[in-house]
Coordinates of N, CA and C in Angstrom, one line a residue:
X1 N 5.6 -12.0 19.4 CA 4.9 -12.6 18.3 C 5.8 -13.5 17.4
X2 N 5.4 -14.7 17.1 CA 6.2 -15.6 16.3 C 5.7 -15.6 14.9
X3 N 6.5 -16.3 14.1 CA 6.2 -16.4 12.7 C 4.9 -17.3 12.5
X4 N 4.4 -17.4 11.2 CA 3.2 -18.2 10.9 C 3.3 -19.6 11.4
X5 N 4.5 -20.2 11.5 CA 4.6 -21.6 12.0 C 4.7 -21.7 13.5
X6 N 4.6 -20.5 14.2 CA 4.6 -20.5 15.6 C 6.0 -20.5 16.2
X7 N 7.0 -20.4 15.4 CA 8.4 -20.3 15.9 C 9.2 -19.2 15.2
X8 N 10.1 -18.6 16.0 CA 11.0 -17.6 15.4 C 10.3 -16.3 15.0
X9 N 11.0 -15.5 14.2 CA 10.5 -14.2 13.8 C 9.9 -14.2 12.4
X10 N 9.1 -13.2 12.1 CA 8.6 -13.0 10.8 C 9.7 -12.6 9.8
X11 N 9.9 -13.4 8.8 CA 11.0 -13.2 7.8 C 10.5 -12.3 6.7
X12 N 11.2 -11.2 6.5 CA 10.8 -10.2 5.5 C 11.9 -9.9 4.5
X13 N 11.5 -9.8 3.2 CA 12.4 -9.3 2.1 C 12.0 -7.9 1.7
X14 N 12.9 -7.0 1.7 CA 12.7 -5.6 1.3 C 13.2 -5.4 -0.1
X15 N 12.3 -4.9 -1.0 CA 12.6 -4.6 -2.4 C 12.3 -3.1 -2.7
X16 N 13.4 -2.3 -2.9 CA 13.2 -0.9 -3.1 C 14.5 -0.4 -3.8
X17 N 14.3 0.4 -4.9 CA 15.5 0.8 -5.7 C 16.3 1.9 -5.0
X18 N 15.7 2.6 -4.0 CA 16.4 3.7 -3.3 C 17.1 3.1 -2.1
X19 N 18.4 3.1 -2.1 CA 19.2 2.5 -1.0 C 18.9 3.1 0.3
X20 N 18.8 4.4 0.4 CA 18.5 5.1 1.6 C 17.2 4.7 2.2
X21 N 16.2 4.6 1.3 CA 14.8 4.2 1.8 C 14.9 2.8 2.3
X22 N 15.5 1.9 1.6 CA 15.7 0.5 2.0 C 16.4 0.4 3.3
X23 N 17.5 1.1 3.5 CA 18.2 1.1 4.7 C 17.4 1.6 5.9
X24 N 16.6 2.7 5.6 CA 15.7 3.2 6.6 C 14.7 2.2 7.1
X25 N 14.1 1.5 6.1 CA 13.1 0.5 6.4 C 13.7 -0.6 7.3
X26 N 14.9 -1.0 6.8 CA 15.5 -2.1 7.5 C 15.8 -1.7 9.0
X27 N 16.3 -0.5 9.2 CA 16.6 0.0 10.5 C 15.4 0.1 11.4
X28 N 14.3 0.6 10.8 CA 13.0 0.7 11.6 C 12.5 -0.7 12.0
X29 N 12.6 -1.6 11.0 CA 12.0 -3.0 11.3 C 13.0 -3.8 12.3
X30 N 14.3 -3.4 12.3 CA 15.2 -4.1 13.2 C 14.8 -3.8 14.6
X31 N 14.1 -2.8 14.9 CA 13.7 -2.4 16.3 C 12.6 -3.3 16.7
X32 N 11.9 -4.0 15.8 CA 10.8 -4.9 16.1 C 11.4 -6.3 16.5
X33 N 11.0 -6.8 17.7 CA 11.6 -8.0 18.2 C 11.1 -9.2 17.4
X34 N 10.0 -9.1 16.7 CA 9.4 -10.3 16.1 C 9.6 -10.3 14.5
X35 N 10.4 -9.3 14.0 CA 10.5 -9.2 12.6 C 12.0 -9.3 12.2
X36 N 12.4 -10.0 11.2 CA 13.8 -10.1 10.8 C 13.9 -9.9 9.2
X37 N 14.8 -9.1 8.8 CA 15.0 -8.8 7.4 C 16.0 -10.0 6.9
X38 N 15.5 -10.7 5.9 CA 16.3 -11.9 5.5 C 16.8 -11.7 4.0
X39 N 16.5 -10.5 3.4 CA 17.0 -10.3 2.1 C 16.6 -8.9 1.6
X40 N 17.4 -8.3 0.7 CA 17.1 -7.0 0.2 C 17.5 -7.0 -1.3
X41 N 16.7 -6.2 -2.1 CA 17.0 -6.1 -3.5 C 16.6 -4.7 -4.0
X42 N 17.2 -4.2 -5.1 CA 16.9 -2.9 -5.6 C 16.1 -2.9 -6.9
X43 N 15.5 -4.0 -7.3 CA 14.5 -4.1 -8.3 C 13.7 -5.3 -8.2
X44 N 12.6 -5.4 -8.9 CA 11.7 -6.5 -8.8 C 12.3 -7.8 -9.3
X45 N 13.1 -7.8 -10.4 CA 13.7 -9.0 -10.9 C 14.7 -9.7 -9.9
X46 N 15.6 -8.9 -9.3 CA 16.5 -9.4 -8.3 C 15.7 -9.8 -7.1
X47 N 14.7 -9.0 -6.8 CA 13.9 -9.4 -5.6 C 13.2 -10.7 -5.7
X48 N 12.7 -11.1 -6.9 CA 12.1 -12.4 -7.1 C 13.1 -13.5 -6.9
X49 N 14.3 -13.3 -7.3 CA 15.4 -14.3 -7.1 C 15.6 -14.6 -5.6
X50 N 15.7 -13.5 -4.9 CA 15.9 -13.6 -3.5 C 14.8 -14.2 -2.8
X51 N 13.6 -13.9 -3.1 CA 12.4 -14.5 -2.5 C 12.3 -16.0 -2.8
X52 N 12.7 -16.4 -4.0 CA 12.7 -17.8 -4.3 C 13.7 -18.6 -3.4
X53 N 14.8 -17.9 -3.1 CA 15.9 -18.5 -2.3 C 15.6 -18.6 -0.8
X54 N 15.0 -17.5 -0.3 CA 14.9 -17.4 1.2 C 13.5 -17.7 1.7
X55 N 12.5 -17.7 0.8 CA 11.1 -18.1 1.1 C 10.6 -17.3 2.4
X56 N 10.5 -16.0 2.3 CA 10.1 -15.2 3.4 C 8.6 -15.3 3.8
X57 N 8.2 -14.7 4.9 CA 6.8 -14.7 5.3 C 6.1 -13.6 4.6
X58 N 6.8 -12.5 4.3 CA 6.2 -11.3 3.7 C 7.2 -10.6 2.8
X59 N 6.7 -10.1 1.7 CA 7.6 -9.3 0.8 C 7.1 -7.8 0.9
X60 N 8.0 -6.9 1.2 CA 7.7 -5.5 1.3 C 8.3 -4.9 0.0
X61 N 7.5 -4.3 -0.9 CA 8.0 -3.9 -2.2 C 7.6 -2.6 -2.7
X62 N 8.5 -1.8 -3.2 CA 8.2 -0.5 -3.8 C 7.5 -0.7 -5.0
X63 N 6.6 0.2 -5.4 CA 5.8 0.1 -6.6 C 6.5 0.5 -7.9
X64 N 7.4 1.5 -7.7 CA 8.1 2.1 -8.9 C 9.6 1.8 -8.8
X65 N 10.1 0.9 -9.7 CA 11.5 0.5 -9.7 C 11.9 0.3 -11.1
X66 N 13.2 0.4 -11.4 CA 13.8 0.0 -12.7 C 13.8 -1.5 -12.9
X67 N 14.1 -1.9 -14.1 CA 14.2 -3.4 -14.5 C 12.8 -4.1 -14.4
X68 N 12.2 -4.1 -13.2 CA 10.9 -4.7 -13.0 C 10.2 -4.0 -11.9
X69 N 9.1 -3.3 -12.1 CA 8.4 -2.6 -11.0 C 7.7 -3.5 -10.1
X70 N 7.1 -2.9 -9.0 CA 6.5 -3.7 -8.0 C 5.2 -4.5 -8.5
X71 N 4.5 -3.8 -9.4 CA 3.3 -4.5 -9.9 C 3.6 -5.7 -10.7
X72 N 4.6 -5.6 -11.7 CA 5.0 -6.7 -12.5 C 5.6 -7.8 -11.7
X73 N 6.4 -7.4 -10.7 CA 7.0 -8.4 -9.8 C 6.0 -9.2 -9.0
X74 N 5.0 -8.5 -8.5 CA 3.9 -9.1 -7.8 C 3.1 -10.1 -8.7
X75 N 2.8 -9.7 -9.9 CA 2.2 -10.5 -10.9 C 2.9 -11.8 -11.1
X76 N 4.2 -11.7 -11.3 CA 5.0 -12.9 -11.5 C 5.1 -13.8 -10.3
X77 N 5.2 -13.1 -9.1 CA 5.2 -13.9 -7.9 C 3.9 -14.7 -7.7
X78 N 2.8 -14.1 -8.1 CA 1.5 -14.7 -7.9 C 1.1 -15.7 -9.0
X79 N 1.9 -15.7 -10.1 CA 1.6 -16.5 -11.2 C 1.7 -18.0 -10.9
X80 N 1.1 -18.8 -11.7 CA 1.1 -20.3 -11.5 C 2.5 -20.8 -11.8
X81 N 3.4 -20.1 -12.4 CA 4.7 -20.5 -12.8 C 5.7 -20.2 -11.7
X82 N 5.3 -19.7 -10.6 CA 6.2 -19.3 -9.5 C 6.5 -20.4 -8.5
X83 N 6.2 -21.6 -8.8 CA 6.6 -22.8 -8.0 C 6.0 -22.7 -6.5
X84 N 4.8 -22.2 -6.5 CA 4.1 -22.1 -5.2 C 4.4 -20.9 -4.4
X85 N 5.2 -20.0 -4.9 CA 5.6 -18.8 -4.2 C 4.4 -17.8 -4.1
X86 N 3.4 -18.0 -4.8 CA 2.2 -17.1 -4.8 C 1.6 -17.0 -3.4
X87 N 1.9 -17.9 -2.5 CA 1.3 -17.9 -1.2 C 2.0 -16.8 -0.3
X88 N 3.1 -16.3 -0.7 CA 3.8 -15.3 0.0 C 3.1 -13.9 -0.2
X89 N 2.6 -13.3 0.9 CA 1.9 -12.0 0.7 C 2.8 -10.8 0.4
X90 N 2.4 -9.9 -0.4 CA 3.2 -8.7 -0.8 C 2.5 -7.5 -0.3
X91 N 3.3 -6.7 0.4 CA 2.9 -5.3 0.9 C 3.6 -4.3 -0.1
X92 N 2.8 -3.6 -0.9 CA 3.3 -2.6 -1.8 C 3.5 -1.3 -1.1
X93 N 4.6 -0.7 -1.3 CA 4.8 0.7 -0.8 C 4.8 1.7 -1.9
X94 N 4.3 2.9 -1.6 CA 4.3 4.0 -2.6 C 4.4 5.3 -1.9
X95 N 5.0 6.3 -2.6 CA 5.0 7.6 -2.1 C 3.7 8.3 -2.2
X96 N 2.9 7.9 -3.2 CA 1.7 8.6 -3.5 C 0.5 7.6 -3.4
X97 N -0.7 8.2 -3.0 CA -1.9 7.3 -2.9 C -2.6 7.4 -4.2
X98 N -2.0 7.1 -5.3 CA -2.6 7.1 -6.6 C -3.6 6.0 -6.8
X99 N -4.8 6.3 -7.1 CA -5.9 5.2 -7.3 C -5.5 4.2 -8.3
X100 N -4.9 4.6 -9.4 CA -4.5 3.6 -10.4 C -3.5 2.7 -9.9
X101 N -2.5 3.2 -9.2 CA -1.5 2.4 -8.6 C -2.0 1.4 -7.6
X102 N -3.0 1.8 -6.8 CA -3.6 0.9 -5.8 C -4.3 -0.2 -6.5
X103 N -5.1 0.1 -7.5 CA -5.9 -0.9 -8.2 C -5.0 -1.8 -9.0
X104 N -3.9 -1.3 -9.5 CA -2.9 -2.1 -10.3 C -2.3 -3.1 -9.3
X105 N -1.9 -2.7 -8.1 CA -1.3 -3.5 -7.1 C -2.3 -4.6 -6.7
X106 N -3.5 -4.3 -6.4 CA -4.5 -5.3 -6.0 C -4.8 -6.3 -7.1
X107 N -4.9 -5.8 -8.3 CA -5.1 -6.7 -9.5 C -4.0 -7.7 -9.6
X108 N -2.8 -7.2 -9.3 CA -1.6 -8.1 -9.5 C -1.5 -9.1 -8.4
X109 N -2.3 -8.9 -7.3 CA -2.3 -9.9 -6.3 C -1.7 -9.5 -4.9
X110 N -1.4 -8.2 -4.8 CA -0.8 -7.7 -3.6 C -1.9 -7.8 -2.4
X111 N -1.4 -8.1 -1.2 CA -2.3 -8.2 -0.1 C -2.4 -6.9 0.7
X112 N -1.5 -6.0 0.4 CA -1.6 -4.7 1.1 C -0.9 -3.6 0.4
X113 N -1.3 -2.4 0.7 CA -0.8 -1.1 0.1 C -0.6 -0.1 1.2
X114 N 0.6 0.4 1.3 CA 1.0 1.3 2.4 C 1.8 2.5 1.8
X115 N 1.5 3.7 2.3 CA 2.3 4.9 1.9 C 3.6 4.9 2.7
X116 N 4.6 5.4 2.1 CA 6.0 5.4 2.7 C 6.1 6.3 3.9
X117 N 5.2 7.3 4.0 CA 5.3 8.2 5.1 C 4.5 7.7 6.3
X118 N 4.1 6.5 6.3 CA 3.4 5.9 7.5 C 4.3 5.7 8.7
X119 N 3.8 5.7 9.8 CA 4.5 5.6 11.1 C 5.2 4.2 11.1
X120 N 6.3 4.0 11.7 CA 7.0 2.7 11.8 C 6.1 1.6 12.4
X121 N 5.3 2.0 13.4 CA 4.4 1.1 14.0 C 3.4 0.5 13.0
X122 N 2.9 1.4 12.1 CA 2.0 1.0 11.1 C 2.6 0.0 10.1
X123 N 3.8 0.2 9.7 CA 4.5 -0.7 8.8 C 4.6 -2.1 9.5
X124 N 5.0 -2.1 10.7 CA 5.2 -3.4 11.4 C 3.8 -4.0 11.6
X125 N 2.8 -3.3 11.9 CA 1.4 -3.8 12.0 C 1.0 -4.4 10.7
X126 N 1.2 -3.8 9.6 CA 0.8 -4.2 8.3 C 1.5 -5.6 7.9
X127 N 2.8 -5.6 8.3 CA 3.6 -6.9 8.0 C 3.0 -8.0 8.8
X128 N 2.7 -7.8 10.1 CA 2.1 -8.8 10.9 C 0.7 -9.3 10.4
X129 N -0.1 -8.3 9.9 CA -1.4 -8.6 9.4 C -1.3 -9.5 8.2
X130 N -0.4 -9.2 7.3 CA -0.2 -10.0 6.1 C 0.3 -11.4 6.4
X131 N 1.2 -11.4 7.3 CA 1.8 -12.8 7.7 C 0.7 -13.7 8.3
X132 N -0.4 -13.0 8.9 CA -1.4 -13.8 9.5 C -2.6 -14.0 8.5
X133 N -2.4 -13.7 7.3 CA -3.4 -14.0 6.3 C -4.5 -12.9 6.0
X134 N -4.2 -11.7 6.7 CA -5.2 -10.6 6.5 C -4.6 -9.6 5.4
X135 N -5.4 -8.7 5.0 CA -5.0 -7.6 4.1 C -4.7 -6.3 4.8
X136 N -4.2 -5.4 4.1 CA -3.9 -4.1 4.8 C -4.0 -3.0 3.7
X137 N -4.8 -1.9 3.9 CA -4.8 -0.8 3.1 C -4.6 0.5 3.9
X138 N -3.7 1.3 3.5 CA -3.4 2.6 4.1 C -4.7 3.4 4.3
X139 N -5.0 3.9 5.5 CA -6.2 4.7 5.7 C -6.5 5.7 4.7
X140 N -5.5 6.4 4.2 CA -5.7 7.5 3.2 C -6.1 6.8 1.9
X141 N -5.6 5.7 1.6 CA -6.0 5.0 0.4 C -7.4 4.5 0.5
X142 N -7.7 3.9 1.7 CA -9.1 3.4 1.9 C -10.2 4.5 1.8
X143 N -9.9 5.7 2.2 CA -10.8 6.8 2.1 C -11.2 7.0 0.6
X144 N -10.1 7.1 -0.2 CA -10.4 7.3 -1.6 C -11.2 6.2 -2.3
X145 N -11.0 4.9 -1.9 CA -11.7 3.8 -2.4 C -13.2 3.9 -1.9
X146 N -13.4 4.3 -0.6 CA -14.7 4.4 -0.1 C -15.5 5.5 -0.9
X147 N -14.8 6.6 -1.2 CA -15.5 7.7 -1.9 C -15.9 7.1 -3.3
X148 N -15.1 6.3 -3.9 CA -15.4 5.8 -5.2 C -16.6 4.8 -5.1
X149 N -16.6 4.0 -4.1 CA -17.6 3.0 -3.9 C -19.0 3.7 -3.7
X150 N -19.0 4.7 -2.8 CA -20.2 5.4 -2.5 C -20.8 6.2 -3.6
X151 N -19.9 6.7 -4.5 CA -20.3 7.6 -5.6 C -20.6 6.9 -6.9
X152 N -19.6 6.1 -7.3 CA -19.8 5.6 -8.7 C -19.2 4.2 -9.0
X153 N -18.8 3.5 -8.0 CA -18.3 2.1 -8.3 C -19.4 1.3 -8.9
X154 N -19.0 0.4 -9.8 CA -20.0 -0.4 -10.5 C -19.9 -1.9 -10.1
X155 N -21.0 -2.6 -9.9 CA -21.0 -4.0 -9.7 C -21.3 -4.6 -11.0
X156 N -20.3 -5.3 -11.6 CA -20.4 -5.9 -12.9 C -20.9 -7.3 -12.9
X157 N -21.3 -7.7 -14.1 CA -21.6 -9.2 -14.2 C -20.3 -9.9 -14.3
X158 N -20.2 -11.0 -13.6 CA -18.9 -11.8 -13.6 C -18.4 -12.1 -14.9
X159 N -17.1 -12.0 -15.2 CA -16.6 -12.3 -16.5 C -15.9 -13.7 -16.4
X160 N -16.0 -14.4 -15.3 CA -15.4 -15.8 -15.2 C -16.4 -16.7 -14.5
X161 N -16.4 -17.9 -14.9 CA -17.3 -18.9 -14.3 C -16.9 -19.1 -12.8
X162 N -15.8 -18.6 -12.4 CA -15.3 -18.7 -11.0 C -16.3 -18.0 -10.1
X163 N -17.0 -17.0 -10.7 CA -18.0 -16.2 -9.8 C -19.4 -16.6 -10.1
X164 N -19.6 -17.6 -10.9 CA -21.0 -18.0 -11.3 C -21.9 -18.4 -10.1
X165 N -21.2 -18.9 -9.0 CA -22.0 -19.4 -7.9 C -22.3 -18.4 -6.9
X166 N -21.8 -17.1 -7.1 CA -22.1 -16.1 -6.1 C -23.5 -15.5 -6.4
X167 N -24.2 -15.2 -5.3 CA -25.5 -14.5 -5.4 C -25.2 -13.0 -5.6
X168 N -26.3 -12.3 -6.0 CA -26.1 -10.8 -6.2 C -25.6 -10.1 -5.0
X169 N -26.2 -10.5 -3.8 CA -25.7 -9.9 -2.6 C -24.3 -10.2 -2.3
X170 N -23.8 -11.4 -2.6 CA -22.4 -11.8 -2.4 C -21.5 -11.0 -3.3
X171 N -22.0 -10.7 -4.5 CA -21.2 -9.9 -5.4 C -21.1 -8.5 -4.9
X172 N -22.1 -8.0 -4.3 CA -22.1 -6.6 -3.7 C -21.1 -6.6 -2.6
X173 N -21.1 -7.6 -1.7 CA -20.2 -7.7 -0.6 C -18.8 -7.8 -1.1
X174 N -18.5 -8.6 -2.1 CA -17.2 -8.8 -2.6 C -16.7 -7.5 -3.2
X175 N -17.6 -6.8 -3.9 CA -17.2 -5.5 -4.5 C -16.8 -4.5 -3.4
X176 N -17.6 -4.5 -2.3 CA -17.2 -3.6 -1.2 C -15.9 -4.0 -0.6
X177 N -15.6 -5.3 -0.4 CA -14.4 -5.7 0.1 C -13.2 -5.3 -0.8
X178 N -13.5 -5.3 -2.1 CA -12.4 -4.9 -3.1 C -12.2 -3.5 -3.1
X179 N -13.1 -2.7 -2.6 CA -12.9 -1.3 -2.4 C -12.5 -0.9 -1.0
X180 N -11.9 -1.8 -0.3 CA -11.3 -1.6 1.0 C -12.2 -1.4 2.2
X181 N -13.4 -1.8 2.1 CA -14.4 -1.6 3.2 C -14.3 -2.8 4.2
X182 N -14.4 -2.4 5.5 CA -14.4 -3.4 6.6 C -15.8 -4.0 6.7
X183 N -16.0 -5.0 7.5 CA -17.3 -5.6 7.7 C -18.3 -4.6 8.2
X184 N -17.8 -3.7 9.1 CA -18.7 -2.7 9.7 C -19.1 -1.7 8.7
X185 N -18.2 -1.3 7.8 CA -18.6 -0.3 6.7 C -19.5 -1.0 5.7
X186 N -19.3 -2.2 5.4 CA -20.1 -2.9 4.4 C -21.5 -3.1 5.0
X187 N -21.6 -3.4 6.3 CA -22.9 -3.5 6.9 C -23.7 -2.2 6.9
X188 N -23.0 -1.1 7.1 CA -23.7 0.2 7.1 C -24.1 0.6 5.6
X189 N -23.3 0.3 4.7 CA -23.5 0.7 3.3 C -24.7 -0.2 2.7
X190 N -24.8 -1.5 3.1 CA -25.8 -2.4 2.5 C -26.9 -2.6 3.4
X191 N -27.0 -1.9 4.5 CA -28.1 -2.0 5.5 C -28.2 -3.5 6.0
X192 N -27.1 -4.0 6.4 CA -27.1 -5.4 6.9 C -26.5 -5.4 8.3
X193 N -26.7 -6.5 9.0 CA -26.0 -6.6 10.3 C -24.6 -7.1 10.0
X194 N -23.6 -6.9 11.0 CA -22.3 -7.3 10.8 C -22.2 -8.9 10.8
X195 N -23.1 -9.5 11.5 CA -23.1 -11.0 11.5 C -23.5 -11.5 10.1
X196 N -24.4 -10.8 9.5 CA -24.9 -11.2 8.1 C -23.7 -11.0 7.1
X197 N -23.0 -9.9 7.3 CA -21.9 -9.6 6.4 C -20.8 -10.7 6.6
X198 N -20.5 -11.1 7.8 CA -19.5 -12.1 8.1 C -19.9 -13.4 7.4
X199 N -21.2 -13.7 7.5 CA -21.7 -15.0 6.8 C -21.5 -14.9 5.3
X200 N -21.8 -13.7 4.7 CA -21.6 -13.6 3.3 C -20.1 -13.7 2.9
X201 N -19.3 -13.1 3.7 CA -17.8 -13.2 3.5 C -17.4 -14.7 3.5
X202 N -17.8 -15.4 4.5 CA -17.5 -16.8 4.7 C -17.9 -17.6 3.5
X203 N -19.1 -17.3 3.0 CA -19.6 -18.1 1.8 C -18.9 -17.7 0.6
X204 N -18.5 -16.4 0.4 CA -17.7 -16.0 -0.7 C -16.3 -16.8 -0.8
X205 N -15.7 -16.8 0.4 CA -14.4 -17.5 0.4 C -14.6 -19.0 0.1
X206 N -15.6 -19.6 0.6 CA -15.9 -21.0 0.3 C -16.1 -21.3 -1.1
X207 N -17.0 -20.4 -1.7 CA -17.4 -20.6 -3.1 C -16.2 -20.3 -4.1
X208 N -15.3 -19.4 -3.7 CA -14.2 -19.1 -4.6 C -13.0 -20.0 -4.3
X209 N -13.1 -20.7 -3.2 CA -12.0 -21.6 -2.9 C -10.7 -20.9 -2.5
X210 N -10.9 -19.8 -1.8 CA -9.7 -19.0 -1.4 C -9.6 -19.0 0.2
X211 N -8.4 -18.7 0.7 CA -8.2 -18.8 2.1 C -8.6 -17.5 2.9
X212 N -8.5 -16.4 2.2 CA -8.8 -15.1 3.0 C -9.3 -14.0 2.1
X213 N -9.7 -12.9 2.7 CA -10.3 -11.8 2.0 C -9.4 -11.2 0.9
X214 N -8.0 -11.2 1.2 CA -7.1 -10.6 0.2 C -7.1 -11.4 -1.1
X215 N -7.2 -12.8 -0.9 CA -7.2 -13.6 -2.1 C -8.5 -13.4 -2.9
X216 N -9.6 -13.2 -2.2 CA -10.9 -13.0 -2.8 C -10.9 -11.7 -3.6
X217 N -10.3 -10.6 -3.0 CA -10.2 -9.3 -3.6 C -9.3 -9.4 -4.8
X218 N -8.2 -10.1 -4.7 CA -7.3 -10.2 -5.9 C -8.0 -10.9 -7.0
X219 N -8.8 -11.9 -6.7 CA -9.5 -12.6 -7.8 C -10.6 -11.7 -8.4
X220 N -11.2 -10.9 -7.6 CA -12.2 -9.9 -8.2 C -11.6 -9.0 -9.2
X221 N -10.4 -8.4 -8.8 CA -9.8 -7.5 -9.7 C -9.2 -8.2 -11.0
X222 N -8.6 -9.4 -10.8 CA -8.0 -10.1 -11.9 C -9.0 -10.4 -13.0
X223 N -10.2 -10.8 -12.5 CA -11.2 -11.3 -13.5 C -12.2 -10.2 -13.9
X224 N -12.0 -9.0 -13.5 CA -12.9 -7.9 -14.0 C -14.2 -7.8 -13.3
X225 N -14.4 -8.5 -12.2 CA -15.7 -8.4 -11.5 C -15.9 -7.0 -11.0
X226 N -14.8 -6.3 -10.6 CA -14.9 -5.0 -10.0 C -14.1 -4.0 -10.9
X227 N -14.8 -2.9 -11.3 CA -14.1 -1.9 -12.1 C -14.2 -0.6 -11.3
X228 N -13.1 0.1 -10.9 CA -13.3 1.3 -10.2 C -13.9 2.4 -10.9
X229 N -14.8 3.1 -10.3 CA -15.5 4.2 -10.9 C -14.7 5.5 -10.9
X230 N -15.1 6.4 -11.7 CA -14.3 7.7 -11.7 C -14.9 8.6 -10.7
X231 N -14.1 9.4 -10.1 CA -14.5 10.3 -9.1 C -15.3 11.5 -9.7

């Protein structure tokens, strides 16, 4: 598998304050023939400097670090002041599947969330997915979000004119997307066909002017369209 430009390997920057963890991740990913580690850092601030210099395809970042944590670093990376670097997808790593941490990461603009105890093949698959414009949520995290959605998640009135063109059904679909649901799961929850869900997703992306589901979900969290319910 080649990088997004069709040539070479997927270029990854690792940001984690624990040297042993960082070294372990680098060793695991070195075994993948299509992935190359092009930079490492032990905090978010240093990581942003490296990202700006090497322009990787994906950033793999710990959520809890000194100086600048993963959430704040992701926010800065996705900000309008980051000289276009916001297009680089971020995969957040965490030891715990804490709901608040997941939502904070998604609101900051992360494209994926993965637990550190995941299998090496899962980490590699998540990196490939993000590099290809898709999102990734750890299955254990997704289950918690689905529980919230089915029990008490709320669909709110849009707080930004950015969402003014969405229909009620499109807002429901976007809310489900923000809670980690696949098209199949959305179809079952809303009693729709998968083809209809795909149509709604396409229209949502078009209306919001975003390239993929991850960007749509990030926008939903940033602008308060979706508020996680309590279990």
